[in-house]
PDB file of C-alpha atoms in Angstrom:
ATOM      1  CA  MET J   1     -12.308   6.174 -11.370  1.00 56.00           C
ATOM      2  CA  SER J   2      -9.655   3.593 -10.356  1.00 87.00           C
ATOM      3  CA  LEU J   3      -7.124   3.836 -13.293  1.00 91.00           C
ATOM      4  CA  PRO J   4      -5.921   7.300 -11.914  1.00 94.00           C
ATOM      5  CA  HIS J   5      -5.242   5.792  -8.649  1.00 94.00           C
ATOM      6  CA  ALA J   6      -3.417   3.059  -9.941  1.00 91.00           C
ATOM      7  CA  ILE J   7      -1.216   5.237 -11.737  1.00 93.00           C
ATOM      8  CA  LEU J   8      -0.544   7.323  -8.814  1.00 94.00           C
ATOM      9  CA  THR J   9       0.144   4.381  -6.657  1.00 91.00           C
ATOM     10  CA  ALA J  10       2.814   3.021  -9.415  1.00 91.00           C
ATOM     11  CA  LEU J  11       4.365   6.499  -9.650  1.00 94.00           C
ATOM     12  CA  LEU J  12       4.587   6.666  -5.911  1.00 92.00           C
ATOM     13  CA  GLU J  13       6.388   3.318  -5.978  1.00 89.00           C
ATOM     14  CA  LYS J  14       8.895   4.687  -8.684  1.00 90.00           C
ATOM     15  CA  PRO J  15       8.901   7.916 -10.870  1.00 92.00           C
ATOM     16  CA  SER J  16       8.481   6.706 -14.305  1.00 92.00           C
ATOM     17  CA  SER J  17       7.972   7.681 -17.894  1.00 90.00           C
ATOM     18  CA  GLY J  18       4.583   6.679 -19.831  1.00 88.00           C
ATOM     19  CA  LEU J  19       6.429   3.703 -21.778  1.00 89.00           C
ATOM     20  CA  GLU J  20       7.673   2.300 -18.352  1.00 90.00           C
ATOM     21  CA  LEU J  21       4.351   2.920 -16.578  1.00 90.00           C
ATOM     22  CA  THR J  22       2.713   0.904 -19.456  1.00 89.00           C
ATOM     23  CA  ARG J  23       5.662  -2.056 -18.814  1.00 88.00           C
ATOM     24  CA  ARG J  24       5.022  -2.011 -15.142  1.00 85.00           C
ATOM     25  CA  PHE J  25       1.231  -2.289 -15.581  1.00 83.00           C
ATOM     26  CA  ASP J  26       1.979  -5.266 -17.974  1.00 80.00           C
ATOM     27  CA  ARG J  27       4.456  -6.948 -15.335  1.00 80.00           C
ATOM     28  CA  SER J  28       2.241  -6.038 -11.968  1.00 80.00           C
ATOM     29  CA  ILE J  29      -0.601  -3.978 -11.796  1.00 79.00           C
ATOM     30  CA  GLY J  30      -1.794  -5.172 -14.989  1.00 76.00           C
ATOM     31  CA  TYR J  31      -2.567  -8.246 -13.253  1.00 80.00           C
ATOM     32  CA  PHE J  32      -5.572  -7.053 -11.482  1.00 78.00           C
ATOM     33  CA  TRP J  33      -5.623  -3.178 -13.358  1.00 82.00           C
ATOM     34  CA  SER J  34      -5.744  -3.311 -16.863  1.00 81.00           C
ATOM     35  CA  ALA J  35      -4.829  -0.381 -18.858  1.00 85.00           C
ATOM     36  CA  THR J  36      -3.770   0.479 -22.722  1.00 87.00           C
ATOM     37  CA  HIS J  37      -0.640   2.570 -23.355  1.00 88.00           C
ATOM     38  CA  GLN J  38      -3.473   5.195 -24.477  1.00 92.00           C
ATOM     39  CA  GLN J  39      -5.287   5.005 -21.369  1.00 92.00           C
ATOM     40  CA  ILE J  40      -2.139   5.391 -19.546  1.00 92.00           C
ATOM     41  CA  TYR J  41      -0.933   8.557 -21.308  1.00 92.00           C
ATOM     42  CA  ARG J  42      -4.835  10.074 -21.495  1.00 94.00           C
ATOM     43  CA  GLU J  43      -4.353   9.714 -17.515  1.00 94.00           C
ATOM     44  CA  LEU J  44      -1.191  10.946 -17.046  1.00 94.00           C
ATOM     45  CA  GLY J  45      -2.042  14.330 -18.937  1.00 94.00           C
ATOM     46  CA  LYS J  46      -5.395  14.546 -16.839  1.00 96.00           C
ATOM     47  CA  LEU J  47      -3.608  14.106 -13.628  1.00 96.00           C
ATOM     48  CA  GLU J  48      -0.884  16.592 -14.517  1.00 95.00           C
ATOM     49  CA  GLU J  49      -3.897  19.177 -15.339  1.00 96.00           C
ATOM     50  CA  ALA J  50      -4.942  18.537 -12.133  1.00 96.00           C
ATOM     51  CA  GLY J  51      -1.667  19.261 -10.301  1.00 96.00           C
ATOM     52  CA  GLN J  52      -1.382  15.685  -8.740  1.00 97.00           C
ATOM     53  CA  ILE J  53       1.634  14.674 -10.723  1.00 96.00           C
ATOM     54  CA  ARG J  54       4.474  16.617 -12.758  1.00 95.00           C
ATOM     55  CA  ALA J  55       6.880  16.023 -15.257  1.00 92.00           C
ATOM     56  CA  LEU J  56      10.701  15.807 -13.821  1.00 89.00           C
ATOM     57  CA  ARG J  57      13.282  17.893 -15.496  1.00 78.00           C
ATOM     58  CA  SER J  58      15.272  15.689 -17.988  1.00 71.00           C
ATOM     59  CA  ALA J  59      18.689  16.047 -18.986  1.00 65.00           C
ATOM     60  CA  GLU J  60      18.014  14.934 -22.557  1.00 62.00           C
ATOM     61  CA  PRO J  61      16.204  17.543 -24.908  1.00 57.00           C
ATOM     62  CA  ALA J  62      12.388  18.075 -24.766  1.00 55.00           C
ATOM     63  CA  ARG J  63      11.848  17.334 -28.340  1.00 58.00           C
ATOM     64  CA  GLY J  64      11.475  13.447 -28.141  1.00 58.00           C
ATOM     65  CA  GLY J  65      12.668  12.980 -24.662  1.00 63.00           C
ATOM     66  CA  LYS J  66      10.874  11.193 -22.398  1.00 77.00           C
ATOM     67  CA  LYS J  67       8.592  12.505 -19.534  1.00 87.00           C
ATOM     68  CA  GLU J  68       9.655  10.807 -16.383  1.00 92.00           C
ATOM     69  CA  TYR J  69       6.584  11.914 -14.018  1.00 95.00           C
ATOM     70  CA  GLU J  70       6.251  11.878 -10.389  1.00 94.00           C
ATOM     71  CA  VAL J  71       3.569  12.691  -7.771  1.00 96.00           C
ATOM     72  CA  LEU J  72       2.920  15.706  -5.786  1.00 96.00           C
ATOM     73  CA  PRO J  73       1.247  16.341  -2.593  1.00 96.00           C
ATOM     74  CA  ALA J  74      -2.331  16.908  -3.777  1.00 96.00           C
ATOM     75  CA  GLY J  75      -1.654  13.488  -5.747  1.00 96.00           C
ATOM     76  CA  ARG J  76      -0.787  11.694  -2.566  1.00 95.00           C
ATOM     77  CA  VAL J  77      -3.728  13.542  -0.716  1.00 96.00           C
ATOM     78  CA  GLU J  78      -6.140  12.176  -3.403  1.00 95.00           C
ATOM     79  CA  LEU J  79      -4.683   8.582  -3.110  1.00 95.00           C
ATOM     80  CA  ALA J  80      -5.266   8.525   0.463  1.00 94.00           C
ATOM     81  CA  GLU J  81      -8.519   9.561  -0.005  1.00 95.00           C
ATOM     82  CA  TRP J  82      -9.780   7.210  -2.201  1.00 94.00           C
ATOM     83  CA  VAL J  83      -7.957   4.210  -0.322  1.00 93.00           C
ATOM     84  CA  GLY J  84     -10.263   5.281   2.550  1.00 93.00           C
ATOM     85  CA  ARG J  85     -13.524   5.560   0.766  1.00 93.00           C
ATOM     86  CA  SER J  86     -16.292   3.405   0.730  1.00 92.00           C
ATOM     87  CA  GLU J  87     -17.179   1.308  -2.232  1.00 89.00           C
ATOM     88  CA  GLU J  88     -19.523  -1.698  -2.740  1.00 91.00           C
ATOM     89  CA  PRO J  89     -18.330  -4.920  -3.942  1.00 88.00           C
ATOM     90  CA  LYS J  90     -18.978  -5.366  -7.831  1.00 87.00           C
ATOM     91  CA  PRO J  91     -21.551  -7.698  -8.676  1.00 89.00           C
ATOM     92  CA  ILE J  92     -20.045 -10.775 -10.763  1.00 86.00           C
ATOM     93  CA  ARG J  93     -21.016 -10.590 -14.393  1.00 89.00           C
ATOM     94  CA  ASP J  94     -19.200 -13.309 -16.542  1.00 90.00           C
ATOM     95  CA  ALA J  95     -20.498 -14.873 -19.819  1.00 91.00           C
ATOM     96  CA  LEU J  96     -19.162 -18.083 -19.460  1.00 92.00           C
ATOM     97  CA  LEU J  97     -21.474 -18.698 -15.858  1.00 92.00           C
ATOM     98  CA  LEU J  98     -24.177 -17.205 -18.143  1.00 92.00           C
ATOM     99  CA  ARG J  99     -23.275 -19.615 -20.717  1.00 91.00           C
ATOM    100  CA  LEU J 100     -23.238 -22.218 -18.551  1.00 90.00           C
ATOM    101  CA  ARG J 101     -26.572 -21.518 -17.516  1.00 90.00           C
ATOM    102  CA  ALA J 102     -28.039 -21.442 -20.978  1.00 91.00           C
ATOM    103  CA  VAL J 103     -26.758 -24.990 -21.188  1.00 89.00           C
ATOM    104  CA  ALA J 104     -29.276 -26.328 -18.805  1.00 85.00           C
ATOM    105  CA  VAL J 105     -32.436 -25.216 -21.387  1.00 90.00           C
ATOM    106  CA  ALA J 106     -30.199 -25.223 -24.441  1.00 87.00           C
ATOM    107  CA  GLY J 107     -30.166 -29.008 -24.519  1.00 81.00           C
ATOM    108  CA  PRO J 108     -27.457 -31.546 -25.214  1.00 79.00           C
ATOM    109  CA  ASP J 109     -26.190 -30.052 -28.409  1.00 82.00           C
ATOM    110  CA  ALA J 110     -25.011 -26.996 -26.650  1.00 83.00           C
ATOM    111  CA  VAL J 111     -22.910 -29.417 -24.261  1.00 85.00           C
ATOM    112  CA  ALA J 112     -20.038 -30.064 -26.601  1.00 83.00           C
ATOM    113  CA  GLY J 113     -19.504 -26.359 -26.985  1.00 86.00           C
ATOM    114  CA  ILE J 114     -19.396 -25.432 -23.241  1.00 92.00           C
ATOM    115  CA  GLU J 115     -17.028 -28.199 -22.357  1.00 92.00           C
ATOM    116  CA  LYS J 116     -14.543 -26.866 -25.269  1.00 92.00           C
ATOM    117  CA  GLU J 117     -14.860 -23.396 -24.067  1.00 94.00           C
ATOM    118  CA  LEU J 118     -14.998 -24.566 -20.385  1.00 95.00           C
ATOM    119  CA  GLY J 119     -11.488 -26.413 -21.082  1.00 95.00           C
ATOM    120  CA  ARG J 120     -10.042 -23.487 -22.557  1.00 96.00           C
ATOM    121  CA  HIS J 121     -10.630 -21.600 -19.768  1.00 97.00           C
ATOM    122  CA  LEU J 122      -9.478 -23.842 -17.288  1.00 98.00           C
ATOM    123  CA  ALA J 123      -6.162 -24.062 -19.433  1.00 98.00           C
ATOM    124  CA  LEU J 124      -6.161 -20.157 -18.991  1.00 97.00           C
ATOM    125  CA  HIS J 125      -6.457 -20.257 -15.390  1.00 97.00           C
ATOM    126  CA  GLU J 126      -3.721 -23.195 -14.811  1.00 98.00           C
ATOM    127  CA  ALA J 127      -1.352 -21.067 -17.004  1.00 97.00           C
ATOM    128  CA  GLN J 128      -2.014 -17.676 -14.787  1.00 95.00           C
ATOM    129  CA  LEU J 129      -1.954 -19.703 -11.656  1.00 97.00           C
ATOM    130  CA  ALA J 130       1.508 -20.931 -12.801  1.00 97.00           C
ATOM    131  CA  GLU J 131       2.731 -17.667 -13.309  1.00 94.00           C
ATOM    132  CA  TYR J 132       1.524 -16.001 -10.174  1.00 94.00           C
ATOM    133  CA  LEU J 133       3.089 -19.251  -7.669  1.00 96.00           C
ATOM    134  CA  ASP J 134       6.567 -18.633  -9.909  1.00 94.00           C
ATOM    135  CA  MET J 135       6.219 -14.639  -9.104  1.00 91.00           C
ATOM    136  CA  GLU J 136       5.482 -16.052  -5.677  1.00 92.00           C
ATOM    137  CA  ARG J 137       8.843 -18.155  -5.523  1.00 92.00           C
ATOM    138  CA  ARG J 138      11.204 -15.225  -7.257  1.00 89.00           C
ATOM    139  CA  GLN J 139       9.810 -12.326  -5.607  1.00 87.00           C
ATOM    140  CA  PHE J 140       8.713 -13.189  -2.216  1.00 87.00           C
ATOM    141  CA  GLY J 141      11.248 -14.536   0.222  1.00 80.00           C
ATOM    142  CA  PRO J 142      12.101 -14.316   3.485  1.00 79.00           C
ATOM    143  CA  ASP J 143      14.320 -10.921   3.118  1.00 81.00           C
ATOM    144  CA  GLN J 144      11.201  -9.203   1.834  1.00 76.00           C
ATOM    145  CA  ASP J 145       9.590  -8.478   4.888  1.00 81.00           C
ATOM    146  CA  SER J 146       8.632  -4.826   5.001  1.00 87.00           C
ATOM    147  CA  GLU J 147       5.176  -3.747   5.268  1.00 89.00           C
ATOM    148  CA  ALA J 148       4.887  -2.533   1.585  1.00 87.00           C
ATOM    149  CA  ASP J 149       6.221  -6.164   0.704  1.00 87.00           C
ATOM    150  CA  ARG J 150       3.691  -7.782   3.027  1.00 89.00           C
ATOM    151  CA  LEU J 151       0.885  -5.649   1.428  1.00 91.00           C
ATOM    152  CA  ARG J 152       2.121  -6.378  -2.355  1.00 89.00           C
ATOM    153  CA  TYR J 153       2.513 -10.029  -1.249  1.00 91.00           C
ATOM    154  CA  LEU J 154      -1.221  -9.906   0.304  1.00 93.00           C
ATOM    155  CA  VAL J 155      -2.425  -8.959  -3.192  1.00 91.00           C
ATOM    156  CA  LEU J 156      -0.441 -11.814  -5.356  1.00 93.00           C
ATOM    157  CA  ARG J 157      -1.777 -14.255  -2.900  1.00 95.00           C
ATOM    158  CA  GLY J 158      -5.265 -12.890  -3.701  1.00 95.00           C
ATOM    159  CA  GLY J 159      -4.642 -13.426  -7.250  1.00 94.00           C
ATOM    160  CA  ILE J 160      -3.488 -16.757  -6.297  1.00 96.00           C
ATOM    161  CA  GLU J 161      -6.114 -17.866  -4.384  1.00 97.00           C
ATOM    162  CA  LEU J 162      -9.061 -16.412  -7.140  1.00 96.00           C
ATOM    163  CA  GLU J 163      -6.855 -18.680 -10.000  1.00 97.00           C
ATOM    164  CA  ARG J 164      -7.121 -21.619  -7.286  1.00 98.00           C
ATOM    165  CA  PHE J 165     -10.798 -20.906  -7.285  1.00 97.00           C
ATOM    166  CA  TRP J 166     -11.524 -20.729 -10.809  1.00 97.00           C
ATOM    167  CA  THR J 167      -9.298 -24.184 -11.569  1.00 98.00           C
ATOM    168  CA  GLY J 168     -11.155 -26.020  -8.814  1.00 98.00           C
ATOM    169  CA  TRP J 169     -14.640 -24.579 -10.061  1.00 97.00           C
ATOM    170  CA  LEU J 170     -13.988 -25.054 -13.841  1.00 97.00           C
ATOM    171  CA  THR J 171     -12.690 -28.690 -13.033  1.00 97.00           C
ATOM    172  CA  GLU J 172     -15.930 -29.323 -10.982  1.00 96.00           C
ATOM    173  CA  ALA J 173     -17.822 -27.847 -14.189  1.00 95.00           C
ATOM    174  CA  LEU J 174     -16.219 -29.985 -16.599  1.00 95.00           C
ATOM    175  CA  ALA J 175     -16.804 -33.471 -14.447  1.00 95.00           C
ATOM    176  CA  THR J 176     -20.236 -32.165 -13.940  1.00 92.00           C
ATOM    177  CA  LEU J 177     -20.826 -32.060 -17.643  1.00 89.00           C
ATOM    178  CA  ARG J 178     -19.280 -35.223 -18.412  1.00 87.00           C
ATOM    179  CA  THR J 179     -21.514 -37.366 -15.747  1.00 85.00           C
ATOM    180  CA  ARG J 180     -24.804 -35.881 -17.697  1.00 67.00           C
TER     181      ARG J 180
END
């Protein structure tokens, strides 16, 4: 249910075409809520049918021209209601954690494989952390002090802290395996 709300959020930040939304998902929202090009276009159609967004009039001819969408009052109401809804935290469901648990009963032959996979995950999380820290440096200086800037920064800080957790935990997991 969150994809339409992610799209409403992005469109409230800036009216956009489906292609622009896809690019923006790749650069920002996609770090914590990913969607394919097809999913975004499908949801745009549903939101338009529901009267929550509309296509802006384009100066370009309709045939082959890109549609740019904006949020209508009904979309703002839906987004505000969704933000205030209660939702239980999602349980962790991670195959890597399960695989590590399986090593305890699978025996020494399984250790080499999981070590390699833990190392690969560590490298991925280190790269993501570096990217987030670079975003923090480039995008959030002392002149970005509006409420919207502070909230966007809070989301980025959440990503940074999650990556710090994973890099620390994976480092500990590898050290534990190497002392067996």
